[in-house]
Short mmCIF file of C-alpha atoms in Angstrom, two decimals:
data_model
loop_
_atom_site.label_atom_id
_atom_site.label_comp_id
_atom_site.label_asym_id
_atom_site.label_seq_id
_atom_site.Cartn_x
_atom_site.Cartn_y
_atom_site.Cartn_z
CA MET A 1 1.58 33.17 7.74
CA GLY A 2 -1.53 31.32 6.67
CA TYR A 3 0.46 31.52 3.29
CA LYS A 4 3.96 30.36 4.29
CA ALA A 5 1.53 27.26 6.03
CA ILE A 6 0.09 26.00 2.81
CA TYR A 7 3.59 27.44 0.54
CA PRO A 8 6.79 27.32 2.81
CA ALA A 9 9.50 28.82 0.67
CA GLU A 10 11.70 25.98 1.62
CA THR A 11 9.67 23.32 0.18
CA ILE A 12 8.93 25.45 -3.43
CA GLU A 13 12.92 25.95 -3.38
CA ALA A 14 13.23 22.04 -2.03
CA HIS A 15 12.22 21.44 -5.57
CA ARG A 16 12.80 23.83 -8.19
CA ALA A 17 16.83 22.68 -6.89
CA PHE A 18 15.49 19.19 -7.54
CA ILE A 19 14.10 20.28 -11.02
CA ALA A 20 17.41 21.90 -11.85
CA ARG A 21 19.45 18.31 -10.50
CA ARG A 22 17.12 16.80 -12.87
CA ARG A 23 18.09 19.06 -15.45
CA ALA A 24 21.59 18.89 -16.47
CA THR A 25 21.31 14.69 -16.04
CA ARG A 26 18.55 14.61 -18.75
CA PRO A 27 20.37 14.99 -22.75
CA SER A 28 19.75 18.73 -24.03
CA GLU A 29 17.63 17.17 -26.17
CA GLU A 30 14.62 16.53 -24.23
CA ARG A 31 13.98 20.61 -23.77
CA ARG A 32 13.81 21.03 -27.91
CA THR A 33 11.09 22.46 -29.17
CA PRO A 34 8.95 19.90 -30.87
CA THR A 35 8.37 19.40 -34.93
CA GLU A 36 5.25 19.16 -36.34
CA GLU A 37 4.57 15.43 -36.65
CA GLU A 38 5.93 15.48 -32.85
CA TRP A 39 3.13 18.36 -32.40
CA ASP A 40 0.63 16.86 -35.03
CA ALA A 41 1.13 13.22 -32.87
CA PHE A 42 0.88 14.24 -29.18
CA LEU A 43 -3.02 16.36 -30.26
CA ALA A 44 -3.57 13.36 -32.05
CA HIS A 45 -3.63 11.34 -28.73
CA PHE A 46 -6.31 13.64 -27.19
CA GLU A 47 -7.88 12.65 -30.22
CA LYS A 48 -7.71 8.67 -29.76
CA ARG A 49 -8.57 9.92 -25.93
CA LYS A 50 -12.78 9.74 -27.19
CA VAL A 51 -14.43 6.39 -26.70
CA SER A 52 -18.59 6.01 -27.48
CA ILE A 53 -19.25 5.96 -23.58
CA GLY A 54 -16.65 9.06 -22.24
CA THR A 55 -13.13 9.75 -22.31
CA CYS A 56 -10.14 7.17 -21.77
CA GLY A 57 -7.45 9.20 -19.44
CA ARG A 58 -4.48 7.07 -20.16
CA ALA A 59 -0.94 8.81 -21.04
CA PHE A 60 0.74 10.28 -23.60
CA SER A 61 1.43 7.51 -25.93
CA SER A 62 1.05 4.46 -23.50
CA PRO A 63 -0.91 1.83 -25.21
CA CYS A 64 -4.29 0.34 -23.46
CA VAL A 65 -4.38 -2.06 -21.16
CA HIS A 66 -7.38 -3.48 -21.50
CA GLU A 67 -7.15 -3.62 -25.28
CA HIS A 68 -10.40 -1.22 -24.90
CA ALA A 69 -12.14 -3.26 -22.95
CA CYS A 70 -12.86 0.80 -21.56
CA VAL A 71 -16.06 0.38 -19.11
CA ARG A 72 -13.75 -2.02 -17.83
CA CYS A 73 -11.09 1.27 -17.57
CA SER A 74 -10.61 2.14 -14.20
CA LEU A 75 -8.64 5.64 -16.46
CA LEU A 76 -12.05 5.99 -18.12
CA ARG A 77 -14.12 9.16 -17.06
CA PRO A 78 -17.77 8.66 -18.00
CA ASP A 79 -20.06 10.85 -20.13
CA PRO A 80 -23.33 11.26 -18.90
CA ALA A 81 -24.81 12.35 -21.80
CA GLN A 82 -24.28 8.08 -22.88
CA ARG A 83 -25.86 6.89 -19.20
CA GLY A 84 -28.42 5.54 -22.20
CA ARG A 85 -26.15 3.37 -24.16
CA LEU A 86 -24.27 2.26 -20.51
CA GLN A 87 -27.36 1.22 -19.35
CA GLU A 88 -27.66 -1.40 -22.80
CA ILE A 89 -24.44 -2.56 -22.45
CA ARG A 90 -25.50 -3.55 -18.24
CA ASP A 91 -28.13 -4.99 -19.29
CA ASN A 92 -26.85 -7.46 -22.60
CA LEU A 93 -23.96 -8.34 -20.42
CA LEU A 94 -26.43 -9.25 -18.51
CA ALA A 95 -28.57 -11.75 -19.76
CA ARG A 96 -24.78 -12.48 -21.68
CA VAL A 97 -23.72 -13.79 -18.10
CA ALA A 98 -27.41 -15.44 -17.85
CA GLU A 99 -26.70 -17.29 -21.41
CA ALA A 100 -23.61 -17.81 -20.37
CA GLU A 101 -24.79 -19.64 -16.91
CA ARG A 102 -27.02 -21.68 -18.62
CA GLU A 103 -25.08 -22.99 -21.18
CA GLY A 104 -22.28 -23.81 -18.19
CA TRP A 105 -19.31 -21.29 -20.41
CA LEU A 106 -17.88 -20.82 -16.94
CA GLY A 107 -14.58 -19.16 -18.56
CA GLU A 108 -17.19 -16.87 -20.14
CA VAL A 109 -19.41 -15.88 -17.40
CA GLU A 110 -15.92 -14.86 -15.45
CA GLY A 111 -15.25 -11.83 -18.26
CA LEU A 112 -18.71 -11.13 -18.29
CA LYS A 113 -19.23 -10.12 -14.67
CA ALA A 114 -15.25 -7.97 -14.97
CA SER A 115 -16.95 -6.68 -17.62
CA LEU A 116 -20.45 -6.52 -15.94
CA ALA A 117 -18.82 -4.80 -12.73
CA GLY A 118 -16.97 -2.12 -14.83
CA ALA A 119 -20.47 -1.57 -16.44
CA GLU A 120 -22.22 -0.81 -12.76
CA ASP A 121 -18.74 0.96 -11.32
CA LYS A 122 -19.18 3.53 -14.91
CA LEU A 123 -22.91 3.95 -14.00
CA ALA A 124 -22.20 4.86 -9.83
CA GLN A 125 -19.76 7.25 -11.63
CA ILE A 126 -21.89 9.18 -13.48
CA ASP A 127 -24.74 9.22 -10.37
CA ARG A 128 -22.36 10.69 -7.82
CA GLN A 129 -21.33 13.83 -10.89
CA SER A 130 -25.33 14.61 -11.27
CA GLN A 131 -25.33 14.43 -7.67
CA LYS A 132 -22.68 17.38 -7.10
CA ALA A 133 -24.55 20.66 -6.94
CA THR A 134 -24.18 23.53 -7.22
CA ILE A 135 -24.47 25.79 -4.13
CA ILE A 136 -24.39 30.02 -4.13
CA LEU A 137 -23.70 31.78 -1.27
CA GLY A 138 -24.82 35.17 -1.96
CA MET A 139 -23.02 38.57 -1.69
CA PRO A 140 -22.06 39.16 1.59
CA THR A 141 -23.37 42.32 3.13
CA THR A 142 -22.00 44.37 6.01
CA ARG A 143 -23.58 44.04 9.34
CA SER A 144 -25.94 47.58 9.55
CA GLY A 145 -23.65 49.48 12.74
CA ASP A 146 -19.84 47.43 11.69
CA VAL A 147 -17.54 49.60 10.73
CA GLU A 148 -15.60 49.70 7.31
#
Protein backbone atom coordinates (compact mmCIF):
# COMPACT_ATOMS: atom_id res chain seq x y z
CA MET A 1 0.00 0.00 0.00
CA GLY A 2 2.80 2.43 0.90
CA TYR A 3 4.67 1.56 -2.27
CA LYS A 4 1.55 2.29 -4.33
CA ALA A 5 1.18 5.65 -2.62
CA ILE A 6 4.76 6.57 -3.46
CA TYR A 7 4.97 4.99 -6.92
CA PRO A 8 1.46 4.80 -8.34
CA ALA A 9 1.35 2.69 -11.48
CA GLU A 10 -0.84 5.26 -13.25
CA THR A 11 1.81 7.96 -12.84
CA ILE A 12 4.58 5.70 -14.11
CA GLU A 13 2.50 4.58 -17.09
CA ALA A 14 1.55 8.18 -17.91
CA HIS A 15 5.23 9.20 -17.81
CA ARG A 16 6.25 6.31 -20.06
CA ALA A 17 3.47 7.22 -22.51
CA PHE A 18 4.70 10.84 -22.50
CA ILE A 19 8.26 9.72 -23.28
CA ALA A 20 7.00 7.46 -26.10
CA ARG A 21 4.95 10.33 -27.60
CA ARG A 22 7.89 12.71 -27.32
CA ARG A 23 10.26 10.26 -29.01
CA ALA A 24 7.73 9.74 -31.81
CA THR A 25 7.70 13.50 -32.53
CA ARG A 26 11.48 13.98 -32.37
CA PRO A 27 13.86 13.14 -35.24
CA SER A 28 15.53 9.75 -34.87
CA GLU A 29 18.95 11.42 -35.33
CA GLU A 30 18.64 12.70 -31.77
CA ARG A 31 18.83 9.13 -30.46
CA ARG A 32 21.93 8.08 -32.39
CA THR A 33 25.23 7.10 -30.80
CA PRO A 34 27.38 10.21 -30.39
CA THR A 35 30.58 10.54 -32.40
CA GLU A 36 33.95 10.47 -30.65
CA GLU A 37 34.23 14.25 -31.13
CA GLU A 38 30.79 14.84 -29.58
CA TRP A 39 31.59 12.56 -26.66
CA ASP A 40 34.95 14.30 -26.10
CA ALA A 41 33.22 17.71 -26.14
CA PHE A 42 30.67 16.44 -23.60
CA LEU A 43 33.39 15.16 -21.26
CA ALA A 44 35.44 18.34 -21.72
CA HIS A 45 32.43 20.34 -20.52
CA PHE A 46 32.82 18.82 -17.06
CA GLU A 47 36.49 19.81 -16.93
CA LYS A 48 35.52 23.38 -17.85
CA ARG A 49 33.07 23.46 -14.93
CA LYS A 50 35.96 23.38 -12.45
CA VAL A 51 36.87 26.88 -11.28
CA SER A 52 39.21 28.16 -8.58
CA ILE A 53 36.58 28.34 -5.83
CA GLY A 54 34.37 25.37 -6.70
CA THR A 55 32.38 23.78 -9.49
CA CYS A 56 30.01 25.51 -11.91
CA GLY A 57 26.66 23.76 -12.26
CA ARG A 58 25.60 25.23 -15.60
CA ALA A 59 24.08 22.90 -18.16
CA PHE A 60 26.09 21.24 -20.92
CA SER A 61 26.72 23.46 -23.93
CA SER A 62 25.33 26.55 -22.22
CA PRO A 63 27.33 29.76 -21.93
CA CYS A 64 28.25 31.38 -18.64
CA VAL A 65 25.65 34.12 -18.24
CA HIS A 66 27.71 35.83 -15.54
CA GLU A 67 30.77 36.17 -17.79
CA HIS A 68 32.77 34.11 -15.30
CA ALA A 69 31.98 36.30 -12.30
CA CYS A 70 31.56 33.01 -10.45
CA VAL A 71 31.34 34.47 -6.98
CA ARG A 72 28.02 36.11 -8.01
CA CYS A 73 26.57 32.99 -9.66
CA SER A 74 23.93 30.85 -7.97
CA LEU A 75 25.13 27.85 -10.02
CA LEU A 76 28.56 27.83 -8.37
CA ARG A 77 28.99 25.08 -5.80
CA PRO A 78 31.83 26.31 -3.58
CA ASP A 79 34.58 23.91 -2.58
CA PRO A 80 34.99 23.89 1.24
CA ALA A 81 38.76 23.53 0.74
CA GLN A 82 38.69 26.99 -0.91
CA ARG A 83 37.16 28.77 2.10
CA GLY A 84 40.40 30.70 2.71
CA ARG A 85 40.47 31.89 -0.89
CA LEU A 86 36.85 33.03 -0.62
CA GLN A 87 37.65 34.92 2.58
CA GLU A 88 40.50 36.69 0.79
CA ILE A 89 38.13 37.58 -2.07
CA ARG A 90 35.56 38.91 0.41
CA ASP A 91 38.17 40.95 2.29
CA ASN A 92 39.49 42.38 -0.99
CA LEU A 93 35.96 43.31 -2.04
CA LEU A 94 35.37 45.08 1.29
CA ALA A 95 38.52 47.15 0.72
CA ARG A 96 37.51 47.91 -2.87
CA VAL A 97 33.99 48.98 -1.81
CA ALA A 98 35.51 51.34 0.79
CA GLU A 99 37.87 52.79 -1.84
CA ALA A 100 35.08 53.24 -4.38
CA GLU A 101 32.85 54.95 -1.82
CA ARG A 102 35.72 57.21 -0.75
CA GLU A 103 36.47 58.15 -4.37
CA GLY A 104 32.79 58.58 -5.32
CA TRP A 105 32.75 55.79 -7.93
CA LEU A 106 29.06 55.02 -7.43
CA GLY A 107 28.76 52.67 -10.41
CA GLU A 108 31.72 50.69 -9.11
CA VAL A 109 30.23 50.53 -5.61
CA GLU A 110 27.05 48.89 -6.90
CA GLY A 111 28.92 46.16 -8.81
CA LEU A 112 31.36 45.50 -5.99
CA LYS A 113 28.52 45.17 -3.49
CA ALA A 114 26.85 42.58 -5.72
CA SER A 115 30.09 40.60 -5.80
CA LEU A 116 30.52 41.03 -2.04
CA ALA A 117 27.02 39.66 -1.41
CA GLY A 118 27.88 36.69 -3.63
CA ALA A 119 31.12 35.99 -1.76
CA GLU A 120 29.33 36.14 1.59
CA ASP A 121 26.64 33.80 0.25
CA LYS A 122 29.28 31.29 -0.90
CA LEU A 123 30.94 31.40 2.54
CA ALA A 124 27.55 30.80 4.16
CA GLN A 125 26.99 27.81 1.84
CA ILE A 126 30.30 26.31 2.96
CA ASP A 127 29.37 26.92 6.60
CA ARG A 128 26.00 25.19 6.14
CA GLN A 129 27.72 22.22 4.48
CA SER A 130 30.22 21.87 7.31
CA GLN A 131 27.44 21.92 9.94
CA LYS A 132 25.77 18.84 8.49
CA ALA A 133 26.76 16.03 10.78
CA THR A 134 26.53 12.31 10.25
CA ILE A 135 24.40 10.65 12.87
CA ILE A 136 25.37 7.08 13.63
CA LEU A 137 22.32 5.17 14.73
CA GLY A 138 24.10 1.93 15.54
CA MET A 139 22.89 -1.59 14.97
CA PRO A 140 19.32 -2.43 15.89
CA THR A 141 18.87 -5.01 18.60
CA THR A 142 15.97 -7.20 19.57
CA ARG A 143 14.42 -7.00 22.99
CA SER A 144 14.56 -10.11 25.09
CA GLY A 145 11.26 -11.89 25.09
CA ASP A 146 10.35 -10.77 21.54
CA VAL A 147 9.21 -13.57 19.32
CA GLU A 148 10.95 -13.79 15.98
